[in-house]
PDB file of C-alpha atoms and ligand atoms in Angstrom:
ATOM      1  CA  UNK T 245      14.699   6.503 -10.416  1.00  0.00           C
ATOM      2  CA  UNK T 246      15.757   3.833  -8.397  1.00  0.00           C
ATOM      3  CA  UNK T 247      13.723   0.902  -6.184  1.00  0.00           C
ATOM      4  CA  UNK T 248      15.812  -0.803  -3.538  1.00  0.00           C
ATOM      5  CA  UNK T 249      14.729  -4.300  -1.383  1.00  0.00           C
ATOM      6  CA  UNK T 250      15.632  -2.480   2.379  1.00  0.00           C
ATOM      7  CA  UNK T 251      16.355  -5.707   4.385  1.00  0.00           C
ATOM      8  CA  UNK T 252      17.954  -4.044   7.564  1.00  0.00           C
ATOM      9  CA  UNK T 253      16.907  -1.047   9.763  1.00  0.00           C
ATOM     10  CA  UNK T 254      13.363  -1.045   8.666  1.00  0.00           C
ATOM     11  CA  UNK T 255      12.101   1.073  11.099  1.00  0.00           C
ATOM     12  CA  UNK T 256      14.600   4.012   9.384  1.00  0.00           C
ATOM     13  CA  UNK T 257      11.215   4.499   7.003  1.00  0.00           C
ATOM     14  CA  UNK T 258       9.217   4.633  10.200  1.00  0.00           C
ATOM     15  CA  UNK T 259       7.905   8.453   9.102  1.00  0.00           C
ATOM     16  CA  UNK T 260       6.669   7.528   5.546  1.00  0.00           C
ATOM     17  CA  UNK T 261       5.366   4.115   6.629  1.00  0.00           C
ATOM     18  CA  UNK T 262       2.515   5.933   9.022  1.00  0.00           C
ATOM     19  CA  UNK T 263       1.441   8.181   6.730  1.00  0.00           C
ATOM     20  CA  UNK T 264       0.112   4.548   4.873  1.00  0.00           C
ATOM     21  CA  UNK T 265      -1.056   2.993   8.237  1.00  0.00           C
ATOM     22  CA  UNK T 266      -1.246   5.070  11.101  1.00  0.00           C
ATOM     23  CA  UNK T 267      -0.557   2.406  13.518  1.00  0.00           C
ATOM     24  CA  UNK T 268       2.462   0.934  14.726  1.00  0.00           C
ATOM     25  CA  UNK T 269       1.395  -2.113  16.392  1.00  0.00           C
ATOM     26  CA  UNK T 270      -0.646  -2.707  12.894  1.00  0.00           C
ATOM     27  CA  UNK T 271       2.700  -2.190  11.233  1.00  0.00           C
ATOM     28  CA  UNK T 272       4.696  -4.550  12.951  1.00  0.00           C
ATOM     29  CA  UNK T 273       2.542  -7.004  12.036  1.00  0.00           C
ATOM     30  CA  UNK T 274       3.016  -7.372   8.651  1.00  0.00           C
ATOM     31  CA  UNK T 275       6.523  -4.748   8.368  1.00  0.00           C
ATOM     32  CA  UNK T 276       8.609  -8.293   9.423  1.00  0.00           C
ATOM     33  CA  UNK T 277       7.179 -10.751   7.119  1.00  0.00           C
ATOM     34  CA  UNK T 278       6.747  -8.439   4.083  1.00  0.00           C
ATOM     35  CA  UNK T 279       9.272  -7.308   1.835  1.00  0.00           C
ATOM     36  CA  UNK T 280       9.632  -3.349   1.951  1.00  0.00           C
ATOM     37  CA  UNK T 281      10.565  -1.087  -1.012  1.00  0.00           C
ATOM     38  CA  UNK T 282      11.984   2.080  -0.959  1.00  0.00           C
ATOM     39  CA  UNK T 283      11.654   4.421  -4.495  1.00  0.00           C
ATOM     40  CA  UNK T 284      14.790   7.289  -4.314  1.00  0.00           C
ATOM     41  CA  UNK T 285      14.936   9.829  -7.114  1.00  0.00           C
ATOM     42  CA  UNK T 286      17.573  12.082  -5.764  1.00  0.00           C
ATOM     43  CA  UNK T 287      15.890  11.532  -2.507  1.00  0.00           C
ATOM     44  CA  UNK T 288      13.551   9.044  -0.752  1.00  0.00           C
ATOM     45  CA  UNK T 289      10.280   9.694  -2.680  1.00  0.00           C
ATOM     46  CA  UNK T 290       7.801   6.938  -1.625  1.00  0.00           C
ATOM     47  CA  UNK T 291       8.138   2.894   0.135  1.00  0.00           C
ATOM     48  CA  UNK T 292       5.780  -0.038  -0.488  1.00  0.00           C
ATOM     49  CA  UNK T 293       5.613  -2.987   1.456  1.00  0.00           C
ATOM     50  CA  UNK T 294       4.446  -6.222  -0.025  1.00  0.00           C
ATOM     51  CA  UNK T 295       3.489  -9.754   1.679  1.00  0.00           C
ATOM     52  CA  UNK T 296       2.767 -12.809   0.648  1.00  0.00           C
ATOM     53  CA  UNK T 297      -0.634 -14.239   1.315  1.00  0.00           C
ATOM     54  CA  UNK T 298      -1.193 -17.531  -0.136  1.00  0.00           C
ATOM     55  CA  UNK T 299       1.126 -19.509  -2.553  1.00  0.00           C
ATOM     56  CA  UNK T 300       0.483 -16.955  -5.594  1.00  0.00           C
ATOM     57  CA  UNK T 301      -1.330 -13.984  -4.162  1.00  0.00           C
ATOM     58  CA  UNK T 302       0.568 -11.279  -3.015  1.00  0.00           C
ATOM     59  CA  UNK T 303      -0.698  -8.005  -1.114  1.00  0.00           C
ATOM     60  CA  UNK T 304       0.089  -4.141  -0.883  1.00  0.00           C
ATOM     61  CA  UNK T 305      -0.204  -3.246   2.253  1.00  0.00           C
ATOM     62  CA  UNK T 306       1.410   0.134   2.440  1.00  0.00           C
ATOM     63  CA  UNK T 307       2.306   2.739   0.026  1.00  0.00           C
ATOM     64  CA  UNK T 308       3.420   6.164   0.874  1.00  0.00           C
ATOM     65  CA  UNK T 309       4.563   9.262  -0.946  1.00  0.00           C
ATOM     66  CA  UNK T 310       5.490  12.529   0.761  1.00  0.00           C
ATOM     67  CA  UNK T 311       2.628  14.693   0.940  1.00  0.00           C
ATOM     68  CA  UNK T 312       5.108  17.234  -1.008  1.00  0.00           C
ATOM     69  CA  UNK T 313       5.665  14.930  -3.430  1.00  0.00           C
ATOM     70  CA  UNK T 314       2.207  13.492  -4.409  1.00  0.00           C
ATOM     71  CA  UNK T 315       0.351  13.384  -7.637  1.00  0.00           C
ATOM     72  CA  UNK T 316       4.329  13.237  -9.419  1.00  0.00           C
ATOM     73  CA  UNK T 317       3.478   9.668 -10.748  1.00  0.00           C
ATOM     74  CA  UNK T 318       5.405   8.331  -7.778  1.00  0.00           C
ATOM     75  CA  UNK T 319       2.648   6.028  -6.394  1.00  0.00           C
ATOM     76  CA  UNK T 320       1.762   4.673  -9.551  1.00  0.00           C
ATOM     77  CA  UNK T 321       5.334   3.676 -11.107  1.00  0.00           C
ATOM     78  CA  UNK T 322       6.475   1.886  -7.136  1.00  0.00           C
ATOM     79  CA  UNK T 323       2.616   0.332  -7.501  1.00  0.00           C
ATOM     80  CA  UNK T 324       3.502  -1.153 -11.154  1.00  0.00           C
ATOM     81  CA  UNK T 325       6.859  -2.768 -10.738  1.00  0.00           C
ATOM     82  CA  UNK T 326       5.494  -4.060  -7.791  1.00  0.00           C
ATOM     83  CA  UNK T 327       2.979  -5.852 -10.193  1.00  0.00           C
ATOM     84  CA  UNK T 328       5.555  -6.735 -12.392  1.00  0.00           C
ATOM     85  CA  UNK T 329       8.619  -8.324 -10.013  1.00  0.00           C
ATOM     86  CA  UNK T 330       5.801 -10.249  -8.145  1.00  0.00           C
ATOM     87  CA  UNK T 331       4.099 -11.275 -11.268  1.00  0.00           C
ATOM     88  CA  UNK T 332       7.214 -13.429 -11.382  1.00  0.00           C
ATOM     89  CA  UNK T 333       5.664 -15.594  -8.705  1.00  0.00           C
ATOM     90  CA  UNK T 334       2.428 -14.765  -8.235  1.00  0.00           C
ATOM     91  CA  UNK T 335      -1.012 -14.576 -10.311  1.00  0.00           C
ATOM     92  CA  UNK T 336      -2.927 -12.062  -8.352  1.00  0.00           C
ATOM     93  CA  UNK T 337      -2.018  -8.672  -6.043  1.00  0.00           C
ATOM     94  CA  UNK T 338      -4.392  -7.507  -3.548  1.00  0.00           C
ATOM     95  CA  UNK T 339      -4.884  -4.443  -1.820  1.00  0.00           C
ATOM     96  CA  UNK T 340      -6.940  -3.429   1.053  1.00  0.00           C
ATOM     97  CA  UNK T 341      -7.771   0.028   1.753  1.00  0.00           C
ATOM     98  CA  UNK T 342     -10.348   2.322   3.655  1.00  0.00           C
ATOM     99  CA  UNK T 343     -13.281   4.083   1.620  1.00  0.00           C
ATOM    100  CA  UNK T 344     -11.978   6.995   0.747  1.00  0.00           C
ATOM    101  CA  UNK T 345     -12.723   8.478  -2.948  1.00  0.00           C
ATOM    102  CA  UNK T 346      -9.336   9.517  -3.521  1.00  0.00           C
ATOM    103  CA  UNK T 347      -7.350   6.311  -2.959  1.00  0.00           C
ATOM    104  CA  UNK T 348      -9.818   3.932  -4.382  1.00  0.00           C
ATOM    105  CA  UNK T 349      -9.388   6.266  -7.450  1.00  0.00           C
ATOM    106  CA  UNK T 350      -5.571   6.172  -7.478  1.00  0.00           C
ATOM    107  CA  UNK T 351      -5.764   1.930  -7.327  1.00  0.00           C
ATOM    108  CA  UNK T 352      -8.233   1.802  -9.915  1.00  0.00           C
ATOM    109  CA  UNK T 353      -5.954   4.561 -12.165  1.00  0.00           C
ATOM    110  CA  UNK T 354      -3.312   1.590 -11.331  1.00  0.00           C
ATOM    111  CA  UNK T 355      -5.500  -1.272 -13.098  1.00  0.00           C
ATOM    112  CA  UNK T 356      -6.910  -2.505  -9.672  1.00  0.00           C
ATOM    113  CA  UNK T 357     -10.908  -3.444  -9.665  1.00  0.00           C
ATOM    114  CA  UNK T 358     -13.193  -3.368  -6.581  1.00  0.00           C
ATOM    115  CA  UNK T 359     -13.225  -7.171  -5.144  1.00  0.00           C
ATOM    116  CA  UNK T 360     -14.260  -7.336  -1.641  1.00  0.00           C
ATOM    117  CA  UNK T 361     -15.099  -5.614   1.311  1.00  0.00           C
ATOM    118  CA  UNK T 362     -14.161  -6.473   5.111  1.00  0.00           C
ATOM    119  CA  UNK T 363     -16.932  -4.956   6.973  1.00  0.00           C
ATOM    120  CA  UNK T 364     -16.069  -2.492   9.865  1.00  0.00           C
ATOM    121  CA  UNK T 365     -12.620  -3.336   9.730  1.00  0.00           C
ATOM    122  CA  UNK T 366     -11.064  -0.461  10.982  1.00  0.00           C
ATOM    123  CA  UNK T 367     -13.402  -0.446  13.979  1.00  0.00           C
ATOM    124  CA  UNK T 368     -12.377  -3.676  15.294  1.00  0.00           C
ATOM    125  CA  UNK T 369      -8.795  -3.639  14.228  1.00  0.00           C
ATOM    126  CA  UNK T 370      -7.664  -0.385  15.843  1.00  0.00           C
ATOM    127  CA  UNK T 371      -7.414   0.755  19.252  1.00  0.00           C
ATOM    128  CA  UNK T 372      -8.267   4.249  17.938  1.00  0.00           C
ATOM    129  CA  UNK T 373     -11.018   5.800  15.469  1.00  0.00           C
ATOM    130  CA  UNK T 374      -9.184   6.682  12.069  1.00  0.00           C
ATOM    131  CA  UNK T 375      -9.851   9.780  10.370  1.00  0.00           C
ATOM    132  CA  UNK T 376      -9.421  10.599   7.037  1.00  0.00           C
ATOM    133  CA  UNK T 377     -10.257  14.343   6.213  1.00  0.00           C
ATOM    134  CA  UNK T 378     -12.662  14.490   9.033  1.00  0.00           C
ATOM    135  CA  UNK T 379     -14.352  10.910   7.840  1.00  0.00           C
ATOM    136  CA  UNK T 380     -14.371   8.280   9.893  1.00  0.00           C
ATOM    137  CA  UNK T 381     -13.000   4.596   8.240  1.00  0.00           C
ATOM    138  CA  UNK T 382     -14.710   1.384   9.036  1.00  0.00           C
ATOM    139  CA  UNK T 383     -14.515  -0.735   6.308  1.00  0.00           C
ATOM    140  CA  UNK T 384     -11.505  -2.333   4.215  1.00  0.00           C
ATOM    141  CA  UNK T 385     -12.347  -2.341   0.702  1.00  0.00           C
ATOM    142  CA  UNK T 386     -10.135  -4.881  -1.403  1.00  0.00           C
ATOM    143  CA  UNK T 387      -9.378  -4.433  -4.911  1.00  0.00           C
ATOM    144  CA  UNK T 388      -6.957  -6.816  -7.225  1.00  0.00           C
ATOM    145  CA  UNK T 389      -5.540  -6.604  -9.947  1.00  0.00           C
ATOM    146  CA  UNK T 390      -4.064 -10.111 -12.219  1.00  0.00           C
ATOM    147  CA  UNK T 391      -0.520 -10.495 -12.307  1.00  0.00           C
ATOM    148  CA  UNK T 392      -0.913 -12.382 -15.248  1.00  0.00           C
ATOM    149  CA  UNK T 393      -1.025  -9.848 -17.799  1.00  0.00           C
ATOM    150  CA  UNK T 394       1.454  -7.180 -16.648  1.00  0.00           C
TER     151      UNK T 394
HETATM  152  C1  COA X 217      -2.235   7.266  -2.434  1.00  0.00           C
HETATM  153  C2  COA X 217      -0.817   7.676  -2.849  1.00  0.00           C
HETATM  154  C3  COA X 217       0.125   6.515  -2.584  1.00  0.00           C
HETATM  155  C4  COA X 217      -0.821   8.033  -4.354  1.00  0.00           C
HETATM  156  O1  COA X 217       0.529   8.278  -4.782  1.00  0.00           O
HETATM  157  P1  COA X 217       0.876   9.490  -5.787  1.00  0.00           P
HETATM  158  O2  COA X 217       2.307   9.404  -6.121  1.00  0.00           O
HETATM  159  O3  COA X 217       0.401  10.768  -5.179  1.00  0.00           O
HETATM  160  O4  COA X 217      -0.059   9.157  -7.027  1.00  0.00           O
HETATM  161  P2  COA X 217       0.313   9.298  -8.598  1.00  0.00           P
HETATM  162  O5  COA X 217       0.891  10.639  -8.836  1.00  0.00           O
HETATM  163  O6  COA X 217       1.136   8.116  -9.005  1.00  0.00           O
HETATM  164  O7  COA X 217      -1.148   9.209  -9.213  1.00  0.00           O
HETATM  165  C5  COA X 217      -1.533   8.315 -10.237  1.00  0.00           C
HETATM  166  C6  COA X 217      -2.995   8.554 -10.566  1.00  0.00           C
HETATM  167  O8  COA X 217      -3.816   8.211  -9.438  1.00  0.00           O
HETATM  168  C7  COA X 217      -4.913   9.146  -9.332  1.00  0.00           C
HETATM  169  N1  COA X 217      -4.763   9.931  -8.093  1.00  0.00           N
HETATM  170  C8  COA X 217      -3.662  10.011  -7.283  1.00  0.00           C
HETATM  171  N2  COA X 217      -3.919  10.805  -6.213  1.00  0.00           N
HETATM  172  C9  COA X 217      -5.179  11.246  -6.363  1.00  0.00           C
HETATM  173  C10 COA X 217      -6.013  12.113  -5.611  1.00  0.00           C
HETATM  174  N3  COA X 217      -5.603  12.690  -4.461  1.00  0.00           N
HETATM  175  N4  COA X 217      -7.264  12.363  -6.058  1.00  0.00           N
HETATM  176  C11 COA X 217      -7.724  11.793  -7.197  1.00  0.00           C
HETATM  177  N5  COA X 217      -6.973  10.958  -7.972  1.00  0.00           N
HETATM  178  C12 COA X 217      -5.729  10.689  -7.551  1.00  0.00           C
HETATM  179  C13 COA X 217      -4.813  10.064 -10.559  1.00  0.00           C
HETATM  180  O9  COA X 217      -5.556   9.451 -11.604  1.00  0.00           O
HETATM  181  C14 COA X 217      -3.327  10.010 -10.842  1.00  0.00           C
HETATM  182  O10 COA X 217      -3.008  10.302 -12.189  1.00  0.00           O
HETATM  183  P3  COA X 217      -2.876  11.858 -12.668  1.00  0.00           P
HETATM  184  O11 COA X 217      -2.051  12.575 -11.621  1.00  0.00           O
HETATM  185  O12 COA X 217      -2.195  11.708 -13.988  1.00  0.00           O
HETATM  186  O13 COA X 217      -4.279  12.358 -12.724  1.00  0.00           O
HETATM  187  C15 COA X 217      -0.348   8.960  -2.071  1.00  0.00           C
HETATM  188  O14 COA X 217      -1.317   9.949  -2.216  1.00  0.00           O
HETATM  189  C16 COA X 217      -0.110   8.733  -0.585  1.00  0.00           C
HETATM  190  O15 COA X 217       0.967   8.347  -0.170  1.00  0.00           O
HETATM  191  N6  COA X 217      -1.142   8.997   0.253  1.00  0.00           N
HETATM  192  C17 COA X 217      -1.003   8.893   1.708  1.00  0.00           C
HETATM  193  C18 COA X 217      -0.864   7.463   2.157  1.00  0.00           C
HETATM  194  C19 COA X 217      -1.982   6.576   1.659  1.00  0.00           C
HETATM  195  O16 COA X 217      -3.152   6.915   1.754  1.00  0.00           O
HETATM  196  N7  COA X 217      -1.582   5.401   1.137  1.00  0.00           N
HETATM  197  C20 COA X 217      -2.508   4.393   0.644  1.00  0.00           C
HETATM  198  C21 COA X 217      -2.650   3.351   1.709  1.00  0.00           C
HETATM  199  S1  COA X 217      -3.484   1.927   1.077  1.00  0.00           S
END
């Protein structure tokens, strides 16, 4: 297994970046400033992008596995030396995500508890409703985890 900094030709991961955000404009917003991650084991299995949000707190804001390649432990190993490089630097991670059972479960498998929630975030924030198996998202729901004891 192997996790490589991609510093050039970002948009190369363009596929497996929407399948985390489904918007490109959204993307581009934080695709530039963040550092992006890609985790290869044979092939490209999963990317992560990470950004910096105040002096020591650091964010996930996308993480994507194939869809053929889920529930392999990918998501969780990219998600935990993410946690451990930036615990280098910082004291918290953050992540944001929409209310959906399954992904709040796979964060909180990852050590991440519930924080905050941005109210009807995806409502304002998107030009276009988001689904997620036929539910609607509104609201980001941030979890954390400490950086300081990974
Ligand atoms: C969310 C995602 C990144 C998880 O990655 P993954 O490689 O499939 O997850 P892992 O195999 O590392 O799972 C680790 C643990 O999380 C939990 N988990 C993962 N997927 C789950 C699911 N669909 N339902 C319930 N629990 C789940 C389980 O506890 C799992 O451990 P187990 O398989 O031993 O039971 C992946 O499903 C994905 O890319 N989804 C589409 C994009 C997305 O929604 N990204 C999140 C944006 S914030």
């Amino acid at each position: 297994m192997a996790v490589l900094l991609v510093t050039e030709a970002k948009k190369d991961f363009l596929q497996l970046l929407l399948l985390g955000d489904e918007d490109e404009k959204m993307l581009d917003k934080y695709l530039e400033r963040g550092e992006l991650f890609a985790l290869y084991k044979g092939g490209l299995k999963a990317t992560v992008v990470v950004t910096r949000e105040k002096k020591t707190v650091f964010e996930v804001k996308n993480l994507a596995v194939w869809p053929q390649e889920q529930r392999r432990g990918y998501g969780r190993f990219l998600v935990t030396e993410m946690c451990r490089l930036y615990s280098r630097w910082g004291t918290k991670m953050l992540v944001g995500t929409g209310d959906v059972p399954w992904t709040l479960h796979f964060y909180e498998a990852c050590g991440f508890k519930r924080s905050y929630i941005v109210k009807d975030f995806f409502t304002d924030n998107y030009p276009q409703p988001i689904f997620e198996k036929g539910r609607q998202l509104k609201d980001m729901i941030y979890l954390e985890r400490s950086l300081k004891t990974v």
